[in-house]
CSV table of C-alpha atoms in Angstrom, one decimal:
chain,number,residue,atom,x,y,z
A,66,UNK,CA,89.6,-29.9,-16.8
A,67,UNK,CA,90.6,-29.4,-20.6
A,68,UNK,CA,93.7,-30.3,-21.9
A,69,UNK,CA,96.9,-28.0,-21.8
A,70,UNK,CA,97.2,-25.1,-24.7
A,71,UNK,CA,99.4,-26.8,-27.1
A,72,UNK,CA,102.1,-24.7,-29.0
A,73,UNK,CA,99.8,-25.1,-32.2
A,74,UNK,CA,96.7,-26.1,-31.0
A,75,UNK,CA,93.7,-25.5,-32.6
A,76,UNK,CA,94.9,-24.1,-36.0
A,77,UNK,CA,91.3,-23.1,-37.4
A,78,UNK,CA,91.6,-25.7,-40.2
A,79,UNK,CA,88.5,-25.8,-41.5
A,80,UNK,CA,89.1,-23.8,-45.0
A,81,UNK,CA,92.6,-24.3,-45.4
A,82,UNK,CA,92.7,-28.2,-46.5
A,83,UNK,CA,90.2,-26.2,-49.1
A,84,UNK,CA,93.1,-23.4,-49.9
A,85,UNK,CA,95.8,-25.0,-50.5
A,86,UNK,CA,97.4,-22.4,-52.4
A,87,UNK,CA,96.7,-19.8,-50.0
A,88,UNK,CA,98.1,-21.4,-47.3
A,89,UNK,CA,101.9,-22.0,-49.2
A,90,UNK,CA,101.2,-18.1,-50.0
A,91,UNK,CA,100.6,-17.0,-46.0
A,92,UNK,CA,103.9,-19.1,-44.5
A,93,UNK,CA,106.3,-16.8,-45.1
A,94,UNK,CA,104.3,-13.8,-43.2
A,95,UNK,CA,104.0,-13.4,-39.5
A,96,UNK,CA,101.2,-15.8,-37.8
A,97,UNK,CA,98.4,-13.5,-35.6
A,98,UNK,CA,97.6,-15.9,-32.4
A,99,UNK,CA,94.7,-15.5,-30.8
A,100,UNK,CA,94.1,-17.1,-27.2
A,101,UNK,CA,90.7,-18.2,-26.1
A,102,UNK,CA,90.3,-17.9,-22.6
A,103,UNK,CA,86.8,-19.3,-21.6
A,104,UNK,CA,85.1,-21.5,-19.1
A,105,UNK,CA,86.0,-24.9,-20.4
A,106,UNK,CA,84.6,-27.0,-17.5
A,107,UNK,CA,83.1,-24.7,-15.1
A,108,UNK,CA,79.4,-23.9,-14.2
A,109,UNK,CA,79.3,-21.4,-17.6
A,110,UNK,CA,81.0,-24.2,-19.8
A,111,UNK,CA,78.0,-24.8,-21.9
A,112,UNK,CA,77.3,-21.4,-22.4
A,113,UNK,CA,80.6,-20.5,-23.3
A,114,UNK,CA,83.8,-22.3,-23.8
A,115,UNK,CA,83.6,-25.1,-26.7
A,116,UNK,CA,80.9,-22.9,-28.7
A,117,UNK,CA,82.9,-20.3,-28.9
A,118,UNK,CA,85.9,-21.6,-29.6
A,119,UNK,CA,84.1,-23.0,-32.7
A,120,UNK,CA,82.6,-19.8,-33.2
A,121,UNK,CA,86.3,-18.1,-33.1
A,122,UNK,CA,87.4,-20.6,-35.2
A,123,UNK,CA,85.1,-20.3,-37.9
A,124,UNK,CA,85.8,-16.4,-38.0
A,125,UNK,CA,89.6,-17.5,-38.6
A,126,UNK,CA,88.5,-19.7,-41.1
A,127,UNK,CA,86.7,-17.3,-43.2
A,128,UNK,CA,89.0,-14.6,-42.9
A,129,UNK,CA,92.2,-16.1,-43.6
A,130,UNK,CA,89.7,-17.4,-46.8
A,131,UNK,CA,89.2,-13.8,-47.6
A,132,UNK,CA,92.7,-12.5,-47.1
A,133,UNK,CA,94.9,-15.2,-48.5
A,134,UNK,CA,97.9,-13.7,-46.7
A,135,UNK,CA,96.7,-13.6,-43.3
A,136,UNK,CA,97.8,-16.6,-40.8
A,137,UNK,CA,96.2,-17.2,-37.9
A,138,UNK,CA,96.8,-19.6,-35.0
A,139,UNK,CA,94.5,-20.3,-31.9
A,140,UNK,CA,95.3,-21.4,-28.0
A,141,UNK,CA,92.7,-22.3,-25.5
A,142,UNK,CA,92.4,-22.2,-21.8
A,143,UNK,CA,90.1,-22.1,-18.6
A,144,UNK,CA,89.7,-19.8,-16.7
A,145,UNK,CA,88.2,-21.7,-13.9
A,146,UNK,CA,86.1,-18.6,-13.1
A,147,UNK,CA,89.0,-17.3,-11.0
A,148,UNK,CA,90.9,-13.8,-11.5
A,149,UNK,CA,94.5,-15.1,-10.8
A,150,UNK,CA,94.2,-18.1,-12.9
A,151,UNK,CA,92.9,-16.4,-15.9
A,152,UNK,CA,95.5,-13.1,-15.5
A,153,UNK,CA,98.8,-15.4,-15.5
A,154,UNK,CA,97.2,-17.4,-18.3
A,155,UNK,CA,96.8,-14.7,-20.3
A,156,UNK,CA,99.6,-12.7,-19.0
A,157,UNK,CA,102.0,-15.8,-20.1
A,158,UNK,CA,100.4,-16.0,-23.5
A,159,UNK,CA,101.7,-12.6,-24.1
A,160,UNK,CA,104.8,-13.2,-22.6
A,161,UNK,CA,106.0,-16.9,-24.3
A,162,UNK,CA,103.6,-17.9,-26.7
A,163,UNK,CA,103.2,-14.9,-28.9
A,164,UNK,CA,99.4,-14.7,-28.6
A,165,UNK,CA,98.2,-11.0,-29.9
A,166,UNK,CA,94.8,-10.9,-28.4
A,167,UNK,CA,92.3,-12.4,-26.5
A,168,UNK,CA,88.6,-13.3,-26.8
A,169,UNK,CA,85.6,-14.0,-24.7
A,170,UNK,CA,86.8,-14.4,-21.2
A,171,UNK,CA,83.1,-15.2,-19.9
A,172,UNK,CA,83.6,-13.7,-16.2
A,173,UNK,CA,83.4,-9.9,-15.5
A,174,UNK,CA,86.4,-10.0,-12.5
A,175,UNK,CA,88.6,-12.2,-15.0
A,176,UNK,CA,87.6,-9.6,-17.4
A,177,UNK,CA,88.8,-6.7,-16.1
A,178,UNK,CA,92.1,-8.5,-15.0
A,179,UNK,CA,92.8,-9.7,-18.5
A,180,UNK,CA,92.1,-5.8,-19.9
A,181,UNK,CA,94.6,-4.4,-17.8
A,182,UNK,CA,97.2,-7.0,-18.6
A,183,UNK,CA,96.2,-6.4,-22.3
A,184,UNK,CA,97.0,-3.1,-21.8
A,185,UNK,CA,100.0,-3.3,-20.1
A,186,UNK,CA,101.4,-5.5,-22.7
A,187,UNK,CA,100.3,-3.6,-25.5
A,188,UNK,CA,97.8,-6.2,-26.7
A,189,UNK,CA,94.2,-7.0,-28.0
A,190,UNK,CA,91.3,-7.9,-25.9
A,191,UNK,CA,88.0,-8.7,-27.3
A,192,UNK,CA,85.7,-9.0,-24.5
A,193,UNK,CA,82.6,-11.0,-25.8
A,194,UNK,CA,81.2,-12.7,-22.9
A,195,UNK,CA,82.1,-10.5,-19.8
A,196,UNK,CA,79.5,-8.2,-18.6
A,197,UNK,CA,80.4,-5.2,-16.3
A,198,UNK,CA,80.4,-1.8,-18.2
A,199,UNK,CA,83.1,-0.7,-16.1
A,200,UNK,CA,85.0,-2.2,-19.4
A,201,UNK,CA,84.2,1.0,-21.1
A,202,UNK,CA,83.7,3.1,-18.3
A,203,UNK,CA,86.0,3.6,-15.3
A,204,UNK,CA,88.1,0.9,-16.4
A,205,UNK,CA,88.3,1.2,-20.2
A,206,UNK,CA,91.4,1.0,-22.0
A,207,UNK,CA,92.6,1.7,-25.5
A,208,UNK,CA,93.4,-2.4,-25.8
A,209,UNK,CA,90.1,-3.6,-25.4
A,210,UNK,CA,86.9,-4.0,-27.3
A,211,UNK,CA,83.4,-4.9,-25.6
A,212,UNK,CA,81.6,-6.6,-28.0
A,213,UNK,CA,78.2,-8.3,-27.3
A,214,UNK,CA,76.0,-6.7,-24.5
A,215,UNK,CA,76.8,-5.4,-21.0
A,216,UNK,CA,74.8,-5.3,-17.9
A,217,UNK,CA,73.6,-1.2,-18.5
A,218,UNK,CA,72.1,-2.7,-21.9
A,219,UNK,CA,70.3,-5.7,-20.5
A,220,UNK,CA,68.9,-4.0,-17.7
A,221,UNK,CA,67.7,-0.5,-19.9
A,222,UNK,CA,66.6,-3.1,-22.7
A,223,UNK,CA,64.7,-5.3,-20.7
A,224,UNK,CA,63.1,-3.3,-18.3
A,225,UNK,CA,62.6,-0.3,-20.0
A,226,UNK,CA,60.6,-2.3,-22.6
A,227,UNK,CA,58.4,-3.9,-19.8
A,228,UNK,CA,57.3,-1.6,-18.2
A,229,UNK,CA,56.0,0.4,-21.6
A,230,UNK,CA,54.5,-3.1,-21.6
A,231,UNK,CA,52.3,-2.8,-18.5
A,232,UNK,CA,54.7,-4.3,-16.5
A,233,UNK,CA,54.8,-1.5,-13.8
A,234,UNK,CA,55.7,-3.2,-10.0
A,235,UNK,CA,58.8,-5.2,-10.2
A,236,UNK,CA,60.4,-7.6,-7.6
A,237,UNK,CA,64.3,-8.9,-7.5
A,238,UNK,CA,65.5,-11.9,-6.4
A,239,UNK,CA,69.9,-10.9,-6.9
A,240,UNK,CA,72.6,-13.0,-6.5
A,241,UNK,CA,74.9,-11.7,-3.4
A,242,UNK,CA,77.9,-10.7,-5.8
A,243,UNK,CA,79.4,-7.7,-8.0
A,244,UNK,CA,77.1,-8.6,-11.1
A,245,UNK,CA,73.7,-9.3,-9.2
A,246,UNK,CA,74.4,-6.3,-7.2
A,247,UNK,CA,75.0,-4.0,-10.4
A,248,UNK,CA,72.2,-5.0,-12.8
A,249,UNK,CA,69.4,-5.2,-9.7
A,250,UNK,CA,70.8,-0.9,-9.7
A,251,UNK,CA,70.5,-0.2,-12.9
A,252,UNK,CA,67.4,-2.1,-13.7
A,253,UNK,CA,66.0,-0.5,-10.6
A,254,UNK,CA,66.8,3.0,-12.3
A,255,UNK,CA,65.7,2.8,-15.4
A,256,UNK,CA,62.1,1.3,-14.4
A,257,UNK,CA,61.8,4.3,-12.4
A,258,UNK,CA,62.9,6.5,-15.5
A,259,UNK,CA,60.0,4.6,-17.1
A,260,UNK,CA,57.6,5.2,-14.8
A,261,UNK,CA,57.5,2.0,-12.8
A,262,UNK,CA,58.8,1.1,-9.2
A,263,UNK,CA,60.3,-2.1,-7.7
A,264,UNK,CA,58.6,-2.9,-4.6
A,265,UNK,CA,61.5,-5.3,-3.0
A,266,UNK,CA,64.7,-7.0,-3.5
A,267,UNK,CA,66.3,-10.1,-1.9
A,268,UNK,CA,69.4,-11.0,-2.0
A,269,UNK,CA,70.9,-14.7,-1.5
A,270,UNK,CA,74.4,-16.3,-1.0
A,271,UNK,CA,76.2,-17.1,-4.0
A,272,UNK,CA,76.9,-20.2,-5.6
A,273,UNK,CA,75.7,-21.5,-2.0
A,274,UNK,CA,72.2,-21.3,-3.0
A,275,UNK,CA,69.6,-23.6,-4.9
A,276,UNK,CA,66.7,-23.9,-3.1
A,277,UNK,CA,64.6,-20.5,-4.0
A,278,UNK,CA,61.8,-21.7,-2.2
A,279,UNK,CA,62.0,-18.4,0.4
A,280,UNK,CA,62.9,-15.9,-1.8
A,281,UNK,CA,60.1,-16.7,-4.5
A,282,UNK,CA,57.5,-16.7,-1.1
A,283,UNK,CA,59.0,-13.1,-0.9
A,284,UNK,CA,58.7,-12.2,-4.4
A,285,UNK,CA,54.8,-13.8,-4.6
A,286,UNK,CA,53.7,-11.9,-1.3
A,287,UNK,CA,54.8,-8.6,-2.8
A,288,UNK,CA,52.0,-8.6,-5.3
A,289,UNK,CA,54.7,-6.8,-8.1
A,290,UNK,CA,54.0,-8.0,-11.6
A,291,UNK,CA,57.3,-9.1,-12.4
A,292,UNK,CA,60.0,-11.0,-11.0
A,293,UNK,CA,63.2,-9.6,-11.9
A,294,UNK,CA,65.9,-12.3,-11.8
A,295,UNK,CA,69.7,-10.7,-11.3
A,296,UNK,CA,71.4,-13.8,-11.8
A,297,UNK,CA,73.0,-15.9,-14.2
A,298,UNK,CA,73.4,-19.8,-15.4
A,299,UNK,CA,72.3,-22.6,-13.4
A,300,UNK,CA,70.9,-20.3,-10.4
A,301,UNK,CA,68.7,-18.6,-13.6
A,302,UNK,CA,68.0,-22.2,-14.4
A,303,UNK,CA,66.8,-23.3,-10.6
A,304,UNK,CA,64.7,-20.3,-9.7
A,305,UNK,CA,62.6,-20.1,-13.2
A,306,UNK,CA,62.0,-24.0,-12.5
A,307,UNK,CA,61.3,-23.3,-8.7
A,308,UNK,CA,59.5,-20.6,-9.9
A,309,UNK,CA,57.2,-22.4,-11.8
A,310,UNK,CA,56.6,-25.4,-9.3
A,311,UNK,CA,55.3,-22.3,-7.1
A,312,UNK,CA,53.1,-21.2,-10.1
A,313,UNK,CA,53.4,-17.5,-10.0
A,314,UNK,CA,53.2,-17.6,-14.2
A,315,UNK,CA,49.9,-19.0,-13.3
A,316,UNK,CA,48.8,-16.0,-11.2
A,317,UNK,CA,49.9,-13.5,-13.9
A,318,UNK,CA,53.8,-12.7,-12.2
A,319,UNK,CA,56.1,-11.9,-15.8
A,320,UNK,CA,59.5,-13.3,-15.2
A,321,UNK,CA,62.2,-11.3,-16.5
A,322,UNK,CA,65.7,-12.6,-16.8
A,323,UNK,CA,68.2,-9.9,-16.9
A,324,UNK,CA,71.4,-12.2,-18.2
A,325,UNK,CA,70.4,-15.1,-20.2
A,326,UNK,CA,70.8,-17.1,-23.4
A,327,UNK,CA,69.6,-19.2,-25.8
A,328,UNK,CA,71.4,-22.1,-24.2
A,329,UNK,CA,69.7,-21.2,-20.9
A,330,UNK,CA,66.4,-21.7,-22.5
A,331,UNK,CA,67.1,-25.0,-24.3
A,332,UNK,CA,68.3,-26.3,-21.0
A,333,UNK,CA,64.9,-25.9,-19.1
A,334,UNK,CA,63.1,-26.7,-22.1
A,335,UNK,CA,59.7,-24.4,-23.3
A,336,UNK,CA,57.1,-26.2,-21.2
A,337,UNK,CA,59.1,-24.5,-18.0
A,338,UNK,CA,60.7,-21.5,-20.1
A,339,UNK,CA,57.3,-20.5,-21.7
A,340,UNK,CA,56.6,-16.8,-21.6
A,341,UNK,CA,59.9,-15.8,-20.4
A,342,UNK,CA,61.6,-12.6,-20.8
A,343,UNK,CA,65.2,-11.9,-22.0
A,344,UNK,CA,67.0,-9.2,-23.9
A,345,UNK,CA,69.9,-10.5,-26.7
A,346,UNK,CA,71.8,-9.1,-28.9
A,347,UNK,CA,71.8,-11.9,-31.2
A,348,UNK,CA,69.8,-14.8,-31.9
A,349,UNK,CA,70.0,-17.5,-35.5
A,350,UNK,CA,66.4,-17.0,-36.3
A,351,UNK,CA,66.5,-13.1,-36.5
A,352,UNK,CA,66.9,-12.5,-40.1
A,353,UNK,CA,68.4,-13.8,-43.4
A,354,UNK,CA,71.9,-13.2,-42.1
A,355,UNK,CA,71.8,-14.5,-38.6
A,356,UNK,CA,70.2,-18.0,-40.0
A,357,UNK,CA,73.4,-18.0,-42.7
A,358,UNK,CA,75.8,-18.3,-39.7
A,359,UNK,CA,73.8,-20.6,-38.4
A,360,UNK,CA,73.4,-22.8,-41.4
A,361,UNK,CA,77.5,-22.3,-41.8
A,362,UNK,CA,77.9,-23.8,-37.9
A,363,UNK,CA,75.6,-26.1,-37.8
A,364,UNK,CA,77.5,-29.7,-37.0
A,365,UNK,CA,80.6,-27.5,-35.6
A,366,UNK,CA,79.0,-26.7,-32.0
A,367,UNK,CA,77.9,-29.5,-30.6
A,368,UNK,CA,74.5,-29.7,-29.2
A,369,UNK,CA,74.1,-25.8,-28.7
A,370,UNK,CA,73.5,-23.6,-31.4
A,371,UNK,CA,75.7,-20.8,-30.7
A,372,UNK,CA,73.7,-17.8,-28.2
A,373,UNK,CA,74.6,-14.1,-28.2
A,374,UNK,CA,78.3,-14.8,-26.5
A,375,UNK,CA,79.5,-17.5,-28.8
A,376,UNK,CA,78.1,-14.7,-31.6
A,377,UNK,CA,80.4,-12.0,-30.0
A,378,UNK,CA,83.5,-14.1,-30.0
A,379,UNK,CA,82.4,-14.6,-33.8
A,380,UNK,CA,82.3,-11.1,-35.0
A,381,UNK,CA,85.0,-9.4,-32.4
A,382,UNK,CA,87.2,-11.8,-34.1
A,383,UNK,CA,86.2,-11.3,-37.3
A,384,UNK,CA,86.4,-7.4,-37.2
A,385,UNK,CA,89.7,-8.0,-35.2
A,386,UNK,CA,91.3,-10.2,-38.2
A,387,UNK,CA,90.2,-7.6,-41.1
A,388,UNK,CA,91.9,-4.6,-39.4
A,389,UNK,CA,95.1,-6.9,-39.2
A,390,UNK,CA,94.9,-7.9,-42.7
A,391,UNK,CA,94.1,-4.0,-43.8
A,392,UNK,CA,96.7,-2.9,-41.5
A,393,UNK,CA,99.6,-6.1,-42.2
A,394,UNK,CA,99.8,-8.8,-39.8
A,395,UNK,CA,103.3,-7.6,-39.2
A,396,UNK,CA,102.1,-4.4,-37.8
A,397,UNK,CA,98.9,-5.4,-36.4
A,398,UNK,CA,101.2,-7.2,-33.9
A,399,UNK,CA,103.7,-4.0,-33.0
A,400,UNK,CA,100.9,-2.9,-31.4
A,401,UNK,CA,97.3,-3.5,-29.6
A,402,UNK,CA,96.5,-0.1,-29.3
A,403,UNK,CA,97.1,0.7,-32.8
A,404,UNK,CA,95.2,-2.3,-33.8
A,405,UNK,CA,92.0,-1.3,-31.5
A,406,UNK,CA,92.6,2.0,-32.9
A,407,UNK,CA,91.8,0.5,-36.5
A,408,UNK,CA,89.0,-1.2,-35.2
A,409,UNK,CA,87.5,1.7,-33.9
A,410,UNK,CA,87.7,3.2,-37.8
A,411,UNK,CA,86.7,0.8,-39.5
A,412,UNK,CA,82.6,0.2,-39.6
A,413,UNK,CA,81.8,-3.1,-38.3
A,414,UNK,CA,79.8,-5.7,-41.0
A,415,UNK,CA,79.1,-9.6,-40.0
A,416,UNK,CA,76.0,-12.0,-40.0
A,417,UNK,CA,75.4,-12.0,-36.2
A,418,UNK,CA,75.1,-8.2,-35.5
A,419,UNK,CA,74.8,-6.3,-39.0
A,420,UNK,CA,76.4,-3.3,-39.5
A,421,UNK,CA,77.5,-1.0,-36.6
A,422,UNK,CA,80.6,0.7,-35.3
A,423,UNK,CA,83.1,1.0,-32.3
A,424,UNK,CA,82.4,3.7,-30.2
A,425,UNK,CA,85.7,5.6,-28.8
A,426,UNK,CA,85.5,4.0,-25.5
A,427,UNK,CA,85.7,0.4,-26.9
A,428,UNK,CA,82.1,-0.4,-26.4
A,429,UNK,CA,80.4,-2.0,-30.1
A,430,UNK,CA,76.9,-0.6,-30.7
A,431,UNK,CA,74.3,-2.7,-32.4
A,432,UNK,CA,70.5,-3.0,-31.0
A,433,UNK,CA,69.2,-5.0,-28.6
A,434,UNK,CA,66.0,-7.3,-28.5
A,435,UNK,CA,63.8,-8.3,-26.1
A,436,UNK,CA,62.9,-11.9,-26.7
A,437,UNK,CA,59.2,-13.7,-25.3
A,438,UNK,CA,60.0,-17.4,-24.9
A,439,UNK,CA,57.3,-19.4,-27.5
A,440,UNK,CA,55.1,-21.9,-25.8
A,441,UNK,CA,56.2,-25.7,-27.1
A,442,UNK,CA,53.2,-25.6,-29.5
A,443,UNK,CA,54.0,-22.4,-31.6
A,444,UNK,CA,57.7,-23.3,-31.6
A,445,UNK,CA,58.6,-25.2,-35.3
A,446,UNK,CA,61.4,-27.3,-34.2
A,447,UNK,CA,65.0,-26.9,-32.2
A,448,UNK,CA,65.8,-23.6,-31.1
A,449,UNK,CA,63.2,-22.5,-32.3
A,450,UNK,CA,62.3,-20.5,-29.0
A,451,UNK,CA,61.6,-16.9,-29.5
A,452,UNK,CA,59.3,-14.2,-30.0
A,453,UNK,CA,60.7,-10.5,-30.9
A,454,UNK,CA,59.0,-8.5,-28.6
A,455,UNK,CA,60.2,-5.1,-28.7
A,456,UNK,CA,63.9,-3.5,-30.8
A,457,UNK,CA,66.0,-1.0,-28.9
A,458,UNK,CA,68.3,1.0,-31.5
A,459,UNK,CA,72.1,1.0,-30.8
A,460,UNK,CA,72.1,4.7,-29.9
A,461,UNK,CA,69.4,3.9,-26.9
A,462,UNK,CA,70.5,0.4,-25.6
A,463,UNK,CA,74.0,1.6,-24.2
A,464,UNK,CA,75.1,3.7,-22.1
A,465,UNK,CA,75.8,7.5,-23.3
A,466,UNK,CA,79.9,7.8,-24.2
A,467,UNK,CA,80.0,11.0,-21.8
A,468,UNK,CA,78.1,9.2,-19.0
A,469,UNK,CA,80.8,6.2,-18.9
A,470,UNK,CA,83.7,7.7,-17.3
A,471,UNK,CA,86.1,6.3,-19.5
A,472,UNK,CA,89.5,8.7,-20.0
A,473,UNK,CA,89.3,7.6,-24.0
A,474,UNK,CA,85.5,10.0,-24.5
């Protein structure tokens, strides 16, 4: 488990010990806290937690550089993956500790309980690692901003792009929860949109599960061309490994993951992740810009450079701190809504994601990629895993504002 949230903990120093003067000019303003509420030592903590936190951090850093008045403060916690823990975290933050908004919050279910806290509280959240659209659909509210991706985009941008590829006949294997059950739908929707079909689906207990040994039998004697994976983490992990003991990238079987990062692929390592599938919206090696925040976090993350959630927490926070400064702290912290509202006008600009804006509903539009995984002998060093395969624009890779539900449209 981490350690506690301390009262100051995690002031995002780096860039103040070089500002001195800034900092004696920022004291006598009101401090913007920001709590990041993550999966510290969970299943997802190497995806998640510590890299984004550094991530966050060095957004603080650089905006309090560029607005010399702004003051900015940062808690941590875990969520432990559970609804109740991360609602009363968060719902205390707002309560006793002053926090203004919250980022990441890695788990769709604590996700949604942490938006409608925000919203009852009149606070921020920025949503960069949950994935259920109901954020800005059913359930959107006028506190919270979905940065990053969401399971409509990952399952139009992945499978829509495959099957223009060839890849036609399609077989799940889905995690038995809200998420696996979601993206398996939508995916199965949008390859039929595309002129494909998915010939069968299994389902398995989750976290129960790790040996895939029955359900990839099912998914080989189907004869479908790809094997759509509607899970997440370490079960991604143990089925593509499983998957290639049983060789079915051998006998020509595509393997498409429909939730995965960067950090999933450095874990198998390319000779099992070779050829691959995934759909990002973010990855260091993508242009000028995306290797600059990668040069600037380099030695600040660990082990893991940062994957398309760390790079969410990064540029929600970001965008988040210069509509406080252009707004005053003091009156970025009246009010969430107000605050989101600013958000919403102002166009969004960063290293990760490029320009793009904030749709009325909350949800950020930028593209979406779909990655090939290199083969060990193309790739030129660490993290050095991908090929672009195929670009969908922002206006195609999420779902239509009228089509969402969401009260805000």
């Amino acid at each position: 488990m981490p350690p506690s949230p301390t009262r100051r903990a995690l002031v995002a120093a780096a860039g103040l010990a070089a500002l001195p003067a800034a900092r004696g000019r920022a004291q006598s303003g009101p401090v913007i806290r920001l709590g990041v509420l993550s999966d510290f030592s969970g299943p997802y903590r190497d995806w998640s937690g510590p890299t984004t936190l550094a991530c966050v951090q060095q957004a603080v850093a650089e905006a309090m550089a560029a607005h010399p008045g702004l003051k900015v403060e940062i808690v941590q916690a875990d969520h432990q993956n559970k609804t109740d823990v991360g609602a009363n975290t968060v719902r205390q933050w707002f309560d006793q500790r002053g926090v203004d908004a919250v980022v990441d919050a890695n788990n769709s279910a604590v996700g949604l309980a942490v938006a409608g806290v925000a919203k009852e509280k009149d606070k921020v959240f920025l949503a960069s690692g949950a994935s259920t659209a109901a954020l800005t659909g059913a359930q959107c509210t006028p506190n919270t901003v979905h940065w990053t991706y969401d399971t409509y985009m990952l399952a139009k941008a992945t499978s829509q792009a495959m099957v223009k590829g060839g890849g036609t006949d399609w077989f799940f294997i889905t995690a038995d929860y809200a998420f696996g059950h979601m993206i398996e739908s939508q995916a199965t929707q949008f390859i039929a949109q595309a002129g494909g079909r998915v010939l069968g689906a299994v389902r398995y207990p989750f976290p129960q599960t790790t040996d895939f040994s029955a359900q990839l039998l099912q998914a080989q004697a189907s004869g479908a061309k790809v094997l759509g994976l509607a899970n997440a983490g370490t079960d991604t992990v143990n089925s593509v490994k499983q998957a290639q003991e049983f060789g079915l990238p051998k006998r020509g079987m595509k393997i498409a993951l429909m939730l995965a990062y960067l950090t999933d692929i450095h874990t198998m390592g390319l000779p099992v992740a070779q050829g691959l599938l995934l759909t990002e919206s973010f990855y260091w090696d993508l242009n000028d810009r995306t290797r600059a925040f990668w040069g600037r976090m380099k030695g600040k993350t660990g082990a893991f450079c940062p994957n398309q959630m760390n790079a969410g927490g990064y540029a929600a926070t970001l965008h988040y701190l210069k509509a406080c400064a252009e707004m005053g702290a003091a009156q970025a912290k009246l009010s969430g809504r107000d605050t989101v509202a600013r958000m919403k006008a102002m166009p969004t600009d960063d290293d990760c994601f490029g320009r793009g804006s904030i749709r009325a509903d909350g949800r950020k539009l930028h593209p979406a990629y779909l990655f090939e995984v290199k083969r060990p002998e193309d790739s030129k060093g660490p993290f050095d895993y991908y090929r672009l395969v195929a670009t969908t624009p922002p206006e195609d890779a999420f779902r239509p504002l009228a089509e969402g539900g969401c009260v805000l449209a």
